[in-house]
Structures are given as structure tokens and as C-alpha cells.
Amino acid sequence: AGTYTEQVSIPNITGTSSTNNITFQSETGDSSTTIIQFTGTSPSNNYVIKLDGADYITLNKLTLKSTGTNYTGIVLIQNVSNNFKLSNSVLDGPLTMAAGISAKHLLNSTTGINLHQTITNNLFKGGARAVNYQSNNTTVNDFIIRDNVFQDQYEYAVYVYLTKSPKVISNTFTSTLF
């Protein structure tokens, strides 16, 4: 438990597999007791947690917070990071009115073919886009966004592009902006 002001980059980790997953989770089991926050200042450090080719990573029961104003990214997925799960967490970004700027997305995946992504039971607060998922191949599948709450995104709560059969199921979308 505690508030940690830091930035975490997770590279490919040898030995991870469907039976050897790595989970980062609040010790108390309560997302409000473990907060990881960071203030991004440029495109190169626009994240709190970055998956950089990391497979079989789960983030569970955490609060991930951007304290920046121009660079408000929270989770960045890149370089073919497969089998990522984000669950029971809070992604808290500042309310931003800058539409279409990737620096303002809470969960951003725009490079590579990232397979088997599951985003469930989370609260996304703020940002231009809460989930920005763009593949470079229409054969990508197994992207599931289920049972999340999206609150006060300026442009899109969920933006999915060039992804085969994404599943966006039983989510709640609210806004006090308009």
C-alpha cells in the first residue's frame, strides 16, 4: 500500500508463458490503496507503465494515475506485447480537451500486432481517449473490453482501429462534459 511516484517500463521477460504469468497487484486487494503515478513531460516519457515487448503481464487492483497536463498517458503497449490483462483497476488522467492527440490517451496501443488483450472491470477517468487501440493488421483478434466504466473522455471512450472482431461488452459510459 502507498503512493509511488515513478515510471515503469517492462521489457520482454524470458520464461513468461501461458503457465508463467507475471501479475502486478495491490497487496491489500484494494485498488485505492496502491497508487502508481507519474508526470509525463514529453512523447518519450508519456506513460506510467509501458509494456515494451512484454508478454503475459497482468495489472490488477491498482490505481494508475497521470499527473501531467500535456502528456497524460498511463499505459503504453508497444512492440508486440501479447496476452496483456488489465483488471479491477483505476486509470485516472486529467480531463483534457485536446482531441486526437495520442499524448492524451489513458491506454494507448498503436505499434505492432499486440494479441490477446483483455481489459475488464476498470474505471477510466478523463483523457481525450480512454482506450486507443490501433493495430497495423486486420487479422489481429482477441481484444476484449468488458464491464468497465468510462467517465469524462473528451473525444472517445473507446477507439479501436484495424482490429478483427473486437469485443466491447457491458461497459458503462458517462460524461459530465456536455
mmCIF file of N, CA, C and O in Angstrom, residues 90-131:
data_model
loop_
_atom_site.group_PDB
_atom_site.id
_atom_site.type_symbol
_atom_site.label_atom_id
_atom_site.label_comp_id
_atom_site.label_asym_id
_atom_site.label_seq_id
_atom_site.Cartn_x
_atom_site.Cartn_y
_atom_site.Cartn_z
ATOM 1 N N VAL A 90 -8.012 1.379 -11.577
ATOM 2 C CA VAL A 90 -8.439 2.734 -11.906
ATOM 3 C C VAL A 90 -7.337 3.374 -12.731
ATOM 4 O O VAL A 90 -6.178 3.380 -12.319
ATOM 5 N N LEU A 91 -7.695 3.897 -13.901
ATOM 6 C CA LEU A 91 -6.778 4.705 -14.705
ATOM 7 C C LEU A 91 -7.300 6.122 -14.631
ATOM 8 O O LEU A 91 -8.365 6.429 -15.164
ATOM 9 N N ASP A 92 -6.574 6.963 -13.945
ATOM 10 C CA ASP A 92 -7.033 8.313 -13.615
ATOM 11 C C ASP A 92 -6.157 9.350 -14.306
ATOM 12 O O ASP A 92 -4.997 9.535 -13.950
ATOM 13 N N GLY A 93 -6.719 9.989 -15.316
ATOM 14 C CA GLY A 93 -5.995 11.021 -16.035
ATOM 15 C C GLY A 93 -6.730 12.336 -15.947
ATOM 16 O O GLY A 93 -7.933 12.378 -15.710
ATOM 17 N N PRO A 94 -6.027 13.423 -16.161
ATOM 18 C CA PRO A 94 -6.698 14.715 -16.122
ATOM 19 C C PRO A 94 -7.675 14.855 -17.283
ATOM 20 O O PRO A 94 -7.486 14.262 -18.342
ATOM 21 N N LEU A 95 -8.702 15.611 -17.062
ATOM 22 C CA LEU A 95 -9.640 15.930 -18.121
ATOM 23 C C LEU A 95 -8.903 16.758 -19.158
ATOM 24 O O LEU A 95 -8.263 17.751 -18.830
ATOM 25 N N THR A 96 -8.944 16.324 -20.390
ATOM 26 C CA THR A 96 -8.237 17.042 -21.440
ATOM 27 C C THR A 96 -9.171 17.320 -22.602
ATOM 28 O O THR A 96 -9.968 16.475 -22.977
ATOM 29 N N MET A 97 -9.068 18.499 -23.152
ATOM 30 C CA MET A 97 -9.918 18.892 -24.264
ATOM 31 C C MET A 97 -9.207 18.759 -25.603
ATOM 32 O O MET A 97 -9.684 19.214 -26.608
ATOM 33 N N ALA A 98 -8.053 18.141 -25.650
ATOM 34 C CA ALA A 98 -7.263 18.036 -26.878
ATOM 35 C C ALA A 98 -7.607 16.751 -27.604
ATOM 36 O O ALA A 98 -7.067 15.700 -27.321
ATOM 37 N N ALA A 99 -8.518 16.831 -28.541
ATOM 38 C CA ALA A 99 -8.961 15.651 -29.275
ATOM 39 C C ALA A 99 -7.885 15.149 -30.222
ATOM 40 O O ALA A 99 -7.171 15.922 -30.835
ATOM 41 N N GLY A 100 -7.786 13.817 -30.327
ATOM 42 C CA GLY A 100 -6.933 13.188 -31.316
ATOM 43 C C GLY A 100 -5.442 13.219 -31.046
ATOM 44 O O GLY A 100 -4.662 12.798 -31.862
ATOM 45 N N ILE A 101 -5.020 13.694 -29.916
ATOM 46 C CA ILE A 101 -3.597 13.769 -29.615
ATOM 47 C C ILE A 101 -3.223 12.572 -28.758
ATOM 48 O O ILE A 101 -3.714 12.417 -27.652
ATOM 49 N N SER A 102 -2.335 11.712 -29.278
ATOM 50 C CA SER A 102 -2.022 10.471 -28.566
ATOM 51 C C SER A 102 -1.387 10.722 -27.210
ATOM 52 O O SER A 102 -1.385 9.847 -26.355
ATOM 53 N N ALA A 103 -0.855 11.899 -26.983
ATOM 54 C CA ALA A 103 -0.284 12.216 -25.681
ATOM 55 C C ALA A 103 -1.349 12.236 -24.588
ATOM 56 O O ALA A 103 -1.031 12.202 -23.411
ATOM 57 N N LYS A 104 -2.606 12.251 -24.983
ATOM 58 C CA LYS A 104 -3.697 12.398 -24.020
ATOM 59 C C LYS A 104 -4.507 11.125 -23.816
ATOM 60 O O LYS A 104 -5.594 11.161 -23.279
ATOM 61 N N HIS A 105 -4.024 9.955 -24.250
ATOM 62 C CA HIS A 105 -4.771 8.709 -24.128
ATOM 63 C C HIS A 105 -4.348 7.950 -22.872
ATOM 64 O O HIS A 105 -3.164 7.866 -22.561
ATOM 65 N N LEU A 106 -5.326 7.386 -22.181
ATOM 66 C CA LEU A 106 -5.026 6.690 -20.931
ATOM 67 C C LEU A 106 -4.404 5.318 -21.177
ATOM 68 O O LEU A 106 -3.435 4.949 -20.541
ATOM 69 N N LEU A 107 -4.963 4.541 -22.105
ATOM 70 C CA LEU A 107 -4.372 3.270 -22.500
ATOM 71 C C LEU A 107 -4.163 3.360 -24.009
ATOM 72 O O LEU A 107 -5.113 3.534 -24.753
ATOM 73 N N ASN A 108 -2.914 3.270 -24.440
ATOM 74 C CA ASN A 108 -2.580 3.541 -25.830
ATOM 75 C C ASN A 108 -1.778 2.379 -26.409
ATOM 76 O O ASN A 108 -0.757 1.992 -25.856
ATOM 77 N N SER A 109 -2.259 1.822 -27.513
ATOM 78 C CA SER A 109 -1.543 0.769 -28.219
ATOM 79 C C SER A 109 -1.613 1.067 -29.702
ATOM 80 O O SER A 109 -2.663 0.939 -30.311
ATOM 81 N N THR A 110 -0.498 1.504 -30.277
ATOM 82 C CA THR A 110 -0.535 1.906 -31.677
ATOM 83 C C THR A 110 0.547 1.267 -32.525
ATOM 84 O O THR A 110 0.579 1.479 -33.716
ATOM 85 N N THR A 111 1.433 0.502 -31.959
ATOM 86 C CA THR A 111 2.504 -0.080 -32.755
ATOM 87 C C THR A 111 2.510 -1.589 -32.611
ATOM 88 O O THR A 111 2.287 -2.120 -31.533
ATOM 89 N N GLY A 112 2.759 -2.278 -33.696
ATOM 90 C CA GLY A 112 2.875 -3.724 -33.646
ATOM 91 C C GLY A 112 1.539 -4.425 -33.618
ATOM 92 O O GLY A 112 0.483 -3.813 -33.656
ATOM 93 N N ILE A 113 1.599 -5.714 -33.574
ATOM 94 C CA ILE A 113 0.417 -6.559 -33.515
ATOM 95 C C ILE A 113 0.380 -7.149 -32.112
ATOM 96 O O ILE A 113 1.085 -8.094 -31.799
ATOM 97 N N ASN A 114 -0.402 -6.555 -31.253
ATOM 98 C CA ASN A 114 -0.485 -6.979 -29.859
ATOM 99 C C ASN A 114 -1.708 -7.879 -29.704
ATOM 100 O O ASN A 114 -2.838 -7.415 -29.742
ATOM 101 N N LEU A 115 -1.496 -9.162 -29.532
ATOM 102 C CA LEU A 115 -2.579 -10.139 -29.495
ATOM 103 C C LEU A 115 -3.067 -10.407 -28.082
ATOM 104 O O LEU A 115 -2.313 -10.297 -27.121
ATOM 105 N N HIS A 116 -4.316 -10.798 -27.976
ATOM 106 C CA HIS A 116 -4.911 -11.289 -26.734
ATOM 107 C C HIS A 116 -4.825 -10.246 -25.611
ATOM 108 O O HIS A 116 -4.154 -10.451 -24.603
ATOM 109 N N GLN A 117 -5.521 -9.165 -25.789
ATOM 110 C CA GLN A 117 -5.593 -8.099 -24.783
ATOM 111 C C GLN A 117 -6.967 -8.163 -24.119
ATOM 112 O O GLN A 117 -7.984 -8.204 -24.816
ATOM 113 N N THR A 118 -7.017 -8.149 -22.792
ATOM 114 C CA THR A 118 -8.284 -8.212 -22.066
ATOM 115 C C THR A 118 -8.330 -7.075 -21.053
ATOM 116 O O THR A 118 -7.476 -6.996 -20.159
ATOM 117 N N ILE A 119 -9.324 -6.217 -21.193
ATOM 118 C CA ILE A 119 -9.491 -5.043 -20.335
ATOM 119 C C ILE A 119 -10.845 -5.203 -19.628
ATOM 120 O O ILE A 119 -11.899 -5.053 -20.248
ATOM 121 N N THR A 120 -10.846 -5.549 -18.324
ATOM 122 C CA THR A 120 -12.099 -5.849 -17.632
ATOM 123 C C THR A 120 -12.180 -5.198 -16.252
ATOM 124 O O THR A 120 -11.201 -5.121 -15.521
ATOM 125 N N ASN A 121 -13.387 -4.758 -15.908
ATOM 126 C CA ASN A 121 -13.726 -4.251 -14.567
ATOM 127 C C ASN A 121 -12.840 -3.095 -14.107
ATOM 128 O O ASN A 121 -12.414 -3.054 -12.947
ATOM 129 N N ASN A 122 -12.584 -2.141 -14.987
ATOM 130 C CA ASN A 122 -11.754 -0.985 -14.644
ATOM 131 C C ASN A 122 -12.582 0.294 -14.671
ATOM 132 O O ASN A 122 -13.654 0.340 -15.265
ATOM 133 N N LEU A 123 -12.054 1.320 -14.034
ATOM 134 C CA LEU A 123 -12.613 2.663 -14.114
ATOM 135 C C LEU A 123 -11.613 3.535 -14.853
ATOM 136 O O LEU A 123 -10.456 3.661 -14.435
ATOM 137 N N PHE A 124 -12.044 4.113 -15.977
ATOM 138 C CA PHE A 124 -11.224 5.035 -16.759
ATOM 139 C C PHE A 124 -11.775 6.438 -16.556
ATOM 140 O O PHE A 124 -12.927 6.700 -16.903
ATOM 141 N N LYS A 125 -10.957 7.329 -16.004
ATOM 142 C CA LYS A 125 -11.385 8.703 -15.736
ATOM 143 C C LYS A 125 -10.542 9.683 -16.542
ATOM 144 O O LYS A 125 -9.321 9.669 -16.450
ATOM 145 N N GLY A 126 -11.206 10.543 -17.336
ATOM 146 C CA GLY A 126 -10.510 11.608 -18.060
ATOM 147 C C GLY A 126 -9.874 11.150 -19.349
ATOM 148 O O GLY A 126 -10.159 10.083 -19.888
ATOM 149 N N GLY A 127 -8.992 12.003 -19.857
ATOM 150 C CA GLY A 127 -8.277 11.731 -21.099
ATOM 151 C C GLY A 127 -9.055 12.158 -22.328
ATOM 152 O O GLY A 127 -10.263 12.358 -22.281
ATOM 153 N N ALA A 128 -8.363 12.314 -23.443
ATOM 154 C CA ALA A 128 -9.040 12.541 -24.714
ATOM 155 C C ALA A 128 -9.688 11.242 -25.170
ATOM 156 O O ALA A 128 -10.840 11.215 -25.583
ATOM 157 N N ARG A 129 -8.936 10.151 -25.101
ATOM 158 C CA ARG A 129 -9.447 8.806 -25.340
ATOM 159 C C ARG A 129 -9.031 7.953 -24.145
ATOM 160 O O ARG A 129 -7.891 8.016 -23.713
ATOM 161 N N ALA A 130 -9.953 7.137 -23.662
ATOM 162 C CA ALA A 130 -9.572 6.238 -22.566
ATOM 163 C C ALA A 130 -8.788 5.060 -23.123
ATOM 164 O O ALA A 130 -7.683 4.780 -22.679
ATOM 165 N N VAL A 131 -9.351 4.373 -24.103
ATOM 166 C CA VAL A 131 -8.675 3.247 -24.735
ATOM 167 C C VAL A 131 -8.478 3.588 -26.200
ATOM 168 O O VAL A 131 -9.444 3.810 -26.928
#
